PDB file of C-alpha atoms in Angstrom:
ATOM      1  CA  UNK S   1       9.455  17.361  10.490  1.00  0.00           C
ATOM      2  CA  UNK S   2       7.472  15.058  13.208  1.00  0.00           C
ATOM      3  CA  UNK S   3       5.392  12.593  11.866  1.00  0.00           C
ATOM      4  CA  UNK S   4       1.871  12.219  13.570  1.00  0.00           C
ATOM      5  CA  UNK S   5       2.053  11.385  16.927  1.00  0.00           C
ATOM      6  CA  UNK S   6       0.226   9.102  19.193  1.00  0.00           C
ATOM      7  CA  UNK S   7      -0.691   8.476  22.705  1.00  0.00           C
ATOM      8  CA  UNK S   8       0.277   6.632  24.932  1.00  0.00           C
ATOM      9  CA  UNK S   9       1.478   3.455  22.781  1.00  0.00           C
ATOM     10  CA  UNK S  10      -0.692   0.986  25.300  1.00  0.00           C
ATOM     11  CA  UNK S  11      -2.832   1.129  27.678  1.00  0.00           C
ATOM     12  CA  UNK S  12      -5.210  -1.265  29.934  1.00  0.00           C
ATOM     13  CA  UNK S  13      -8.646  -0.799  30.790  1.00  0.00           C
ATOM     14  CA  UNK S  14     -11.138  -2.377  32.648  1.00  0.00           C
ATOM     15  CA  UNK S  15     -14.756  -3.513  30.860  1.00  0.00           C
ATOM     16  CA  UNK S  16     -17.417  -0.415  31.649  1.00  0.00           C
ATOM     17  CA  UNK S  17     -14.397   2.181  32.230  1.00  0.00           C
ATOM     18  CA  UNK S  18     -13.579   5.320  29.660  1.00  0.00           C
ATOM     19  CA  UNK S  19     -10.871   5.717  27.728  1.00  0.00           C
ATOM     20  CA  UNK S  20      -8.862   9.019  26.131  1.00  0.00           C
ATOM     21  CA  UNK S  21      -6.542   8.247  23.209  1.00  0.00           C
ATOM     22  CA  UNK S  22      -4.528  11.255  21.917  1.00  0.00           C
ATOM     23  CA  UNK S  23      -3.339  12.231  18.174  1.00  0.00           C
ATOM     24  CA  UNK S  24      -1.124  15.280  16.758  1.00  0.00           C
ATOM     25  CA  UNK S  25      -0.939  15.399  13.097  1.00  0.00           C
ATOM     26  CA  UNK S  26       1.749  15.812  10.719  1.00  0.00           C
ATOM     27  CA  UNK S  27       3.285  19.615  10.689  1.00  0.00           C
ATOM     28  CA  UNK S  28       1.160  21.260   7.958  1.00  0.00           C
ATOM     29  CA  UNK S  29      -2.206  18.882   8.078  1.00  0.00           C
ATOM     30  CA  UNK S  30      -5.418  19.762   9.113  1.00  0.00           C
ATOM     31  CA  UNK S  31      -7.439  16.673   8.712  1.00  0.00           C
ATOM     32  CA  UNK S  32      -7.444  13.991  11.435  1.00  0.00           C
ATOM     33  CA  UNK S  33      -9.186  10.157  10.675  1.00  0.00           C
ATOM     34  CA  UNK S  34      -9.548   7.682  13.424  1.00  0.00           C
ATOM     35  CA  UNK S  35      -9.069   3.964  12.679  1.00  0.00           C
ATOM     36  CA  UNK S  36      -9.690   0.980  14.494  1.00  0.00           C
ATOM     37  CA  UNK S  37      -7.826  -2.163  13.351  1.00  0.00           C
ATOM     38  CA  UNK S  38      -8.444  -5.578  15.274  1.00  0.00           C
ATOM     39  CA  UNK S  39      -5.648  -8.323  15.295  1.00  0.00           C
ATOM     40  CA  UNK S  40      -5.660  -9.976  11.867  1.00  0.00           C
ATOM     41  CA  UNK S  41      -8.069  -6.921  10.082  1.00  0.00           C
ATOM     42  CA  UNK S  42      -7.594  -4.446   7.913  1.00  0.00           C
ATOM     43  CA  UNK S  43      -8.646  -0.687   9.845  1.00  0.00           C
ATOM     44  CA  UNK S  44     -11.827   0.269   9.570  1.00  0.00           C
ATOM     45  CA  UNK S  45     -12.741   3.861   9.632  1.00  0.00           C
ATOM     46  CA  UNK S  46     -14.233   5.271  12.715  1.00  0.00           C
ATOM     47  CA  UNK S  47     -14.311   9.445  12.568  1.00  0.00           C
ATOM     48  CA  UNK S  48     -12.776  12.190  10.456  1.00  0.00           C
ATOM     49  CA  UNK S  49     -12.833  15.525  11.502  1.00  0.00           C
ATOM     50  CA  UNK S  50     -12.171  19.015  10.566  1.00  0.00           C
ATOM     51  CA  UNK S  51     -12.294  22.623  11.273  1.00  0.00           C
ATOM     52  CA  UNK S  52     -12.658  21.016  14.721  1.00  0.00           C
ATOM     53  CA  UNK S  53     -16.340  19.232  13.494  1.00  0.00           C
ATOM     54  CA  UNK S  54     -16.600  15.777  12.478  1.00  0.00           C
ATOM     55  CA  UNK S  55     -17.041  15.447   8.758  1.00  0.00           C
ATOM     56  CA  UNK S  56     -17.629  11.846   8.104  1.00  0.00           C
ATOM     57  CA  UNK S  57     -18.262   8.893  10.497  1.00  0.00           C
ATOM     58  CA  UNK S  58     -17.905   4.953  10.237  1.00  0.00           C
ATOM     59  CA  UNK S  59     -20.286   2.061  11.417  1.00  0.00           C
ATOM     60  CA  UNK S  60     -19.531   2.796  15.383  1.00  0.00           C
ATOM     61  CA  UNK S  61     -21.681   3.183  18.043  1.00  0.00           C
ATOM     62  CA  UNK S  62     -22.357   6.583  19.918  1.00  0.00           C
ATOM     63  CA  UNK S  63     -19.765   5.637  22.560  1.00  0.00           C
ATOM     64  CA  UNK S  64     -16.847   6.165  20.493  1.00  0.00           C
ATOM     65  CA  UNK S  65     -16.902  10.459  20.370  1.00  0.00           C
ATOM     66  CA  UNK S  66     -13.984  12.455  19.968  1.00  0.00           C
ATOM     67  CA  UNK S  67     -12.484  16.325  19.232  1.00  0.00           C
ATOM     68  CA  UNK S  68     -10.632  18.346  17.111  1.00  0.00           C
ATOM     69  CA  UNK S  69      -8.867  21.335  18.907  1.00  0.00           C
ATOM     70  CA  UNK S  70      -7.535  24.573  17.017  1.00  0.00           C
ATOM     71  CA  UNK S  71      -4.164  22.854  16.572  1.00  0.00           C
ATOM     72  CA  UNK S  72      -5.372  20.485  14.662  1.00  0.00           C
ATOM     73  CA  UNK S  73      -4.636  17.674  17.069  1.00  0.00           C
ATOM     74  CA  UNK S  74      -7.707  15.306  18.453  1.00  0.00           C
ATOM     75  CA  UNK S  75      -8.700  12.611  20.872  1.00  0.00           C
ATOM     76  CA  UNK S  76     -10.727   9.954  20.437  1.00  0.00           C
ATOM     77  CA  UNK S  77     -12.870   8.821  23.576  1.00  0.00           C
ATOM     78  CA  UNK S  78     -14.547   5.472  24.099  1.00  0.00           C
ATOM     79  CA  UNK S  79     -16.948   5.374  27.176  1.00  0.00           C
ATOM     80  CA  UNK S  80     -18.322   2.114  28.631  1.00  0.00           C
ATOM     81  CA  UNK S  81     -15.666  -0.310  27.247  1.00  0.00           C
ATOM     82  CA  UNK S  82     -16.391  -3.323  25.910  1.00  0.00           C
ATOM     83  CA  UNK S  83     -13.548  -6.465  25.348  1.00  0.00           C
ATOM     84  CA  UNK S  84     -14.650  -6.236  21.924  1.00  0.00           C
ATOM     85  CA  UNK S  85     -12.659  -2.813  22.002  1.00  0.00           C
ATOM     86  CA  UNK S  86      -9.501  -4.302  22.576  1.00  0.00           C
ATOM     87  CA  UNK S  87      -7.394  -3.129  19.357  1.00  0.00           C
ATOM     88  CA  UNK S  88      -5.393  -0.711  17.673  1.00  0.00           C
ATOM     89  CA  UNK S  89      -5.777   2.422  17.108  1.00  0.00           C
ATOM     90  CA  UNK S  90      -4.231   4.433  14.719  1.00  0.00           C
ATOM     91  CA  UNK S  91      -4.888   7.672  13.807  1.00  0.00           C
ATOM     92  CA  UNK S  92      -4.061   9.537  10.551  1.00  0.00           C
ATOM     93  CA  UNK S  93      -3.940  12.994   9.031  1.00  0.00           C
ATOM     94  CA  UNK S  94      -3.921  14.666   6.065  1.00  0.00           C
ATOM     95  CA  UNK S  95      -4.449  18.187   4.251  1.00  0.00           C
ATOM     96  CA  UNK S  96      -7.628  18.588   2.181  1.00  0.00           C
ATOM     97  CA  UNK S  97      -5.023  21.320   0.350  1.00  0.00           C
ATOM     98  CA  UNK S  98      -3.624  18.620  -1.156  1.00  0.00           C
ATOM     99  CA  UNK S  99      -6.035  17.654  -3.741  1.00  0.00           C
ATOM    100  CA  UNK S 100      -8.919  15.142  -3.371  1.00  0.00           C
ATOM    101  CA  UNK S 101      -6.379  12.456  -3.813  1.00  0.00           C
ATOM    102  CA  UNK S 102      -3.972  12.339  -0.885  1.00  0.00           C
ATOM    103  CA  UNK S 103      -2.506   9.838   0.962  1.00  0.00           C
ATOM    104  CA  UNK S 104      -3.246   8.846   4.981  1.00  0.00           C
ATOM    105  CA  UNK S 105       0.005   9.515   7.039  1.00  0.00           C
ATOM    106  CA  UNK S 106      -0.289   7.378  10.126  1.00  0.00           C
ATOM    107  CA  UNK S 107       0.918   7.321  13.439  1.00  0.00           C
ATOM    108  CA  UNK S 108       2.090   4.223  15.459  1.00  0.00           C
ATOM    109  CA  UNK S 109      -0.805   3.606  17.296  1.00  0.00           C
ATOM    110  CA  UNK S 110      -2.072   2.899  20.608  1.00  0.00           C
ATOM    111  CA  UNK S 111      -2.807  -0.797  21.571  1.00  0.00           C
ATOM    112  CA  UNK S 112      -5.810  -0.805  24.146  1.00  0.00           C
ATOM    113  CA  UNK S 113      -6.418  -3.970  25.666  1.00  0.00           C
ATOM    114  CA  UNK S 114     -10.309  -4.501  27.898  1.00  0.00           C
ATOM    115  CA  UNK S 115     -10.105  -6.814  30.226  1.00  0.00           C
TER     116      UNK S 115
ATOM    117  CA  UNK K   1     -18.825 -10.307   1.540  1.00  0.00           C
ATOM    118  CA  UNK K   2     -15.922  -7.866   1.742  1.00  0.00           C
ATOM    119  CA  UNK K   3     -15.651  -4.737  -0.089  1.00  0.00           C
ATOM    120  CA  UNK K   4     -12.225  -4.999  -0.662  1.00  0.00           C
ATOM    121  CA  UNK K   5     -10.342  -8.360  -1.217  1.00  0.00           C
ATOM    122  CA  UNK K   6      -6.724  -8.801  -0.600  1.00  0.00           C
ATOM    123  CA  UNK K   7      -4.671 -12.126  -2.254  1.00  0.00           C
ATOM    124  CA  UNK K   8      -3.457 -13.749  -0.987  1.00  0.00           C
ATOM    125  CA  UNK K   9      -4.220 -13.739   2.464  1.00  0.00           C
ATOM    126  CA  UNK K  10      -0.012 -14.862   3.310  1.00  0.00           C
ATOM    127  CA  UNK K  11       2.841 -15.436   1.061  1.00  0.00           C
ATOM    128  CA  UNK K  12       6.093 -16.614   2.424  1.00  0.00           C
ATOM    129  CA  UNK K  13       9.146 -16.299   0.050  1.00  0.00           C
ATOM    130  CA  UNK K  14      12.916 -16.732  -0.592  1.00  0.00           C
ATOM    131  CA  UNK K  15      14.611 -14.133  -0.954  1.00  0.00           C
ATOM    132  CA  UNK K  16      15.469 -12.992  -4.186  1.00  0.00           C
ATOM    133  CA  UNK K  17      12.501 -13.950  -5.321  1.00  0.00           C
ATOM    134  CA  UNK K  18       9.697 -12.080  -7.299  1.00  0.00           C
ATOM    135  CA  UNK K  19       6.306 -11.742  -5.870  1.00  0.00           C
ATOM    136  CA  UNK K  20       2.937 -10.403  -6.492  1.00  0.00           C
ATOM    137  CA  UNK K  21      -0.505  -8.771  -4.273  1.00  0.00           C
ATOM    138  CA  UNK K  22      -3.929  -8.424  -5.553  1.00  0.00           C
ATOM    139  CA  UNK K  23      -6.736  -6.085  -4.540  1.00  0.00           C
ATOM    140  CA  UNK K  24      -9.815  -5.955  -6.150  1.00  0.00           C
ATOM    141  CA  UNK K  25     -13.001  -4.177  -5.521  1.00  0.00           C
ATOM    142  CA  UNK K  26     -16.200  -4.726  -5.464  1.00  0.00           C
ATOM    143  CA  UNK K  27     -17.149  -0.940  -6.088  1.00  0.00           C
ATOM    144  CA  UNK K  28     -15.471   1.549  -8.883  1.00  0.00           C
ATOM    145  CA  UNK K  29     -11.977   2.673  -7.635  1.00  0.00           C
ATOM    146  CA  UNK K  30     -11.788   6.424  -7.764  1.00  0.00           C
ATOM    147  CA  UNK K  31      -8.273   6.241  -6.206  1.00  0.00           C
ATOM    148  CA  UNK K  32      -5.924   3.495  -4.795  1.00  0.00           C
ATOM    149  CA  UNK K  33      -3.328   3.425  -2.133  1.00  0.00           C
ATOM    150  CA  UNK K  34      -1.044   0.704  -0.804  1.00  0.00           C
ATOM    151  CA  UNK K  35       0.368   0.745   2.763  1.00  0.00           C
ATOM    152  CA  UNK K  36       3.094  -1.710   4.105  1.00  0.00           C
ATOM    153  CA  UNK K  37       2.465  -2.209   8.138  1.00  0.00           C
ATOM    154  CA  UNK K  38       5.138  -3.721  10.329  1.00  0.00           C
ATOM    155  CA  UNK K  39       3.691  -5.761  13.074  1.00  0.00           C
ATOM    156  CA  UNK K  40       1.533  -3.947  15.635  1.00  0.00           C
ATOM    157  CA  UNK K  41       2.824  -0.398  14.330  1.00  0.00           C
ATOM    158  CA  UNK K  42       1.359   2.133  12.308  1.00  0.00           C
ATOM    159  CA  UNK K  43       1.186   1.803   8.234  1.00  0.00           C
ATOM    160  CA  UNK K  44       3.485   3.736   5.813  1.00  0.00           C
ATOM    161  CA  UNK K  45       2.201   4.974   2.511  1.00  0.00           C
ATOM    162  CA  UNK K  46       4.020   3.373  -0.527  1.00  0.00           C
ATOM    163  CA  UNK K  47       2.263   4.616  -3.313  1.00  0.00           C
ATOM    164  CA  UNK K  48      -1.124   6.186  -4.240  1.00  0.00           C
ATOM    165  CA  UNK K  49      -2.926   5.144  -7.854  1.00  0.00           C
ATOM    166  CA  UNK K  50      -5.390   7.465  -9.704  1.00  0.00           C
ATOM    167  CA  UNK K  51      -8.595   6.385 -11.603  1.00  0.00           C
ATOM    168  CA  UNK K  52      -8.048   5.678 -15.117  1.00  0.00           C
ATOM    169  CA  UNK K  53      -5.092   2.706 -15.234  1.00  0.00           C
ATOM    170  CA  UNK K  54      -1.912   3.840 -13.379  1.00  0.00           C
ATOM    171  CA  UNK K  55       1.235   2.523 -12.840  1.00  0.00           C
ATOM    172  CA  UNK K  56       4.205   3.700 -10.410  1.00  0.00           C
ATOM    173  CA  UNK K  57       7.434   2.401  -9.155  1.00  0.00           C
ATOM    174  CA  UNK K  58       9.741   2.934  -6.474  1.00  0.00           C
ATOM    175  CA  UNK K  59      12.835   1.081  -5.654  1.00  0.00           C
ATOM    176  CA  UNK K  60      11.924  -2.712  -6.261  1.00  0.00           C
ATOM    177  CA  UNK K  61       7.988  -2.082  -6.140  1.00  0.00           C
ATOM    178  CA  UNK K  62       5.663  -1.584  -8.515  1.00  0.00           C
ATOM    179  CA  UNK K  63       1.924  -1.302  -8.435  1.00  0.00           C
ATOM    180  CA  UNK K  64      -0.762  -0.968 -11.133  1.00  0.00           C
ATOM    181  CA  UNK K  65      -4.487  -0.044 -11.393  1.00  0.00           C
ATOM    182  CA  UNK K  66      -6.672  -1.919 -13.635  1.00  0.00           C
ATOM    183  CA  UNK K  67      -9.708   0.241 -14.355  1.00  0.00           C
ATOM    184  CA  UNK K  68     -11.598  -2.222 -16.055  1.00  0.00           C
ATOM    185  CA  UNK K  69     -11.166  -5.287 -13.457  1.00  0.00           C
ATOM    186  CA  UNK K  70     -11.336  -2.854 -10.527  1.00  0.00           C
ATOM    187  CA  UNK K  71      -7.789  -4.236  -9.306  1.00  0.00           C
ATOM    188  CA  UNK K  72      -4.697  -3.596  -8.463  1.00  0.00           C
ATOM    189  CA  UNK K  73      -1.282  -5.423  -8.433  1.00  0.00           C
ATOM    190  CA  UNK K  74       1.730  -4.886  -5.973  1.00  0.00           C
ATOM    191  CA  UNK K  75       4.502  -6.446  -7.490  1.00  0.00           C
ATOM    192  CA  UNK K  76       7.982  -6.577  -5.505  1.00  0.00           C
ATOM    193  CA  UNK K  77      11.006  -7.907  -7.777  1.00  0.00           C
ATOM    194  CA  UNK K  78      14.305  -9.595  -6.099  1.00  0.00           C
ATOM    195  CA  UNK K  79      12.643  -9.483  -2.377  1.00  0.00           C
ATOM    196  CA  UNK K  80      14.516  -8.482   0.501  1.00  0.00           C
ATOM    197  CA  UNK K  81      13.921  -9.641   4.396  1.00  0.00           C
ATOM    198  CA  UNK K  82      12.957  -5.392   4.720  1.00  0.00           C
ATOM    199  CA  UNK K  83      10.223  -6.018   2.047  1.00  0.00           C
ATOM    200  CA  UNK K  84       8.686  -8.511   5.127  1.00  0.00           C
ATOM    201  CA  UNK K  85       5.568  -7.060   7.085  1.00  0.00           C
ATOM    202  CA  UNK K  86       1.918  -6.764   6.444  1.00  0.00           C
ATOM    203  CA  UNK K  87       0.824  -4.978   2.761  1.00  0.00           C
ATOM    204  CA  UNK K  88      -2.415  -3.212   2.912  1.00  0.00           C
ATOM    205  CA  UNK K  89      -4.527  -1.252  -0.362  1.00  0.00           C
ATOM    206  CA  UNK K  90      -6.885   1.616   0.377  1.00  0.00           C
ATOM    207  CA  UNK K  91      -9.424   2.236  -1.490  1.00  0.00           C
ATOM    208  CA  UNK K  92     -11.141   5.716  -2.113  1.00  0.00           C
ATOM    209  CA  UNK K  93     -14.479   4.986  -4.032  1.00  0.00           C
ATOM    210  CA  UNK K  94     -15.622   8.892  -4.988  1.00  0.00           C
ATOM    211  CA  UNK K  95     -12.672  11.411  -3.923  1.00  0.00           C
ATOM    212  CA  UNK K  96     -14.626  11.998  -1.460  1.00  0.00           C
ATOM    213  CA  UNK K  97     -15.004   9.058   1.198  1.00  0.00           C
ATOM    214  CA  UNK K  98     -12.965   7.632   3.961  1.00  0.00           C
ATOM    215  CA  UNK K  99     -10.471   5.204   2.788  1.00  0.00           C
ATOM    216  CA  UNK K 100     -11.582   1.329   3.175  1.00  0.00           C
ATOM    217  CA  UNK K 101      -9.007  -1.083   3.640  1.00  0.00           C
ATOM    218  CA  UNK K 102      -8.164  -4.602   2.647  1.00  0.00           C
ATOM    219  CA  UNK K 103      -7.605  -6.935   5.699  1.00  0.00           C
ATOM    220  CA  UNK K 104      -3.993  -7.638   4.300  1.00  0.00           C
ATOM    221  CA  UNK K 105      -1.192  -9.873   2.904  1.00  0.00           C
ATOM    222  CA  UNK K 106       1.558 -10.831   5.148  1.00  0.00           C
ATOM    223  CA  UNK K 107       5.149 -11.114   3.440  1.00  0.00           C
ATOM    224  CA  UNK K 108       7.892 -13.395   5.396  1.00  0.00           C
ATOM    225  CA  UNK K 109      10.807 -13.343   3.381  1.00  0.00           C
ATOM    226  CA  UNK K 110      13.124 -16.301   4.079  1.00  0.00           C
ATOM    227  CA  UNK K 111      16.934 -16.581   3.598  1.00  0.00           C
TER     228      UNK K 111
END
C-alpha cells in the first residue's frame, strides 16, 4: 500500500521563474492539503482540495494555484518565485470518509530552493 | 503571538530517560494530533486526541488532552536514540478546518 508520493524530492529555481510540484495520495484518499514548512517552522497550510475544487485556502498569495485531477492526485504551482519561497513542501491526504477527525498522512516532501 | 505553542522549543536527553512536550492553544481544541518529523522529511502521525480529555498510548508514548487548559502532553518513558527527531501537534479547532501546527520540539537523545 504506497504511501503519498511526492515530486521530485528537490529542485532549484531561479527568482521570477515557475515552479510545478507533484503529489499522489495514499491508495483510498480523496483529499489532498498543501503545506509549506520553512527551516525551523512548523507547516503552515496553503490549499486543500477536493472533488478536484479547492475547499479551503491558507494566508498565500494568488501565485501559489494548484489542481486536483480525477485520480485524486494534485500539483501545486508557484509562479513568479520569490527567495522567500525557498522551503518544504509537503503535501498530505486524507479521506473525508473517515470521520471529521482523521489524521494527515504525509509525503516526504520536495525541498525548493530560489536563488 | 502564536496560535499554537510548542515547549519546549529543544530538549536534549540521555537515554533512558523520561521526557515530556507541551502544546497549548490559544483557541478551543476540537481535535489534537501529534506528528514526529525526521530532519528535512515528511511527518508521521503518532496519535490523534478527541475533544473532551483523551489519553492514548503506543509503545513508550503517551499523549493526553486537557480540555480545560487547552493542552496537551507527549510524554515518552525510557527514551531511545529512534525517539530523536522533530515532534510536532496539530491542532483542528472546529472538525472542520485545516490543521495548524506548532513550530516544534526537537529531541536529541544522547548515549
Amino acid at each position: 500500500d504506497a504511501g503519498v508520493t511526492q515530486s521530485p524530492t528537490h529542485l532549484i529555481k531561479t527568482r521570477g521563474q515557475q515552479v510545478t510540484l507533484r503529489c499522489s495520495p495514499k491508495s483510498g484518499h480523496d483529499t489532498v492539503s498543501w503545506y509549506q514548512q520553512a527551516l525551523g517552522q512548523g507547516p503552515q497550510f496553503i490549499f486543500q482540495y477536493y472533488e478536484e475544487e479547492e475547499r479551503q485556502r491558507g494566508n498565500f498569495p494568488d501565485r501559489f494555484s494548484g489542481h486536483q485531477f480525477p485520480n485524486y492526485s494534485s500539483e501545486l504551482n508557484v509562479n513568479a518565485l520569490l527567495l522567500g519561497d525557498s522551503a518544504l513542501y509537503l503535501c498530505a491526504s486524507s479521506s473525508l470518509g473517515e470521520g471529521r477527525l482523521r489524521p494527515l498522512h504525509f509525503g516526504n516532501g520536495t525541498r525548493l530552493t530560489v536563488t | 503571538s502564536q496560535e499554537l505553542e510548542q515547549s519546549p522549543q529543544s530538549l536534549i536527553v540521555q537515554e533512558g530517560k523520561n521526557l515530556t512536550i507541551n502544546c497549548t492553544s490559544s483557541k478551543t481544541l476540537y481535535g489534537l494530533y501529534w506528528y514526529k518529523q525526521k530532519y528535512g522529511e515528511g511527518l508521521i502521525f503518532l496519535m490523534m486526541l478527541q475533544k473532551g480529555g483523551e489519553e492514548k498510548s503506543h509503545e513508550k508514548i503517551t499523549a493526553k488532552l486537557d480540555e480545560k487548559k487547552q493542552q496537551s502532553s507527549l510524554h515518552i518513558t525510557a527514551s531511545q536514540p529512534s525517539h530523536a527527531g522533530i515532534y510536532l501537534c496539530g491542532a483542528d479547532h472546529s472538525g472542520n478546518t485545516p490543521l495548524v501546527f506548532g513550530k516544534g520540539t526537537r529531541l536529541s537523545v544522547i548515549a
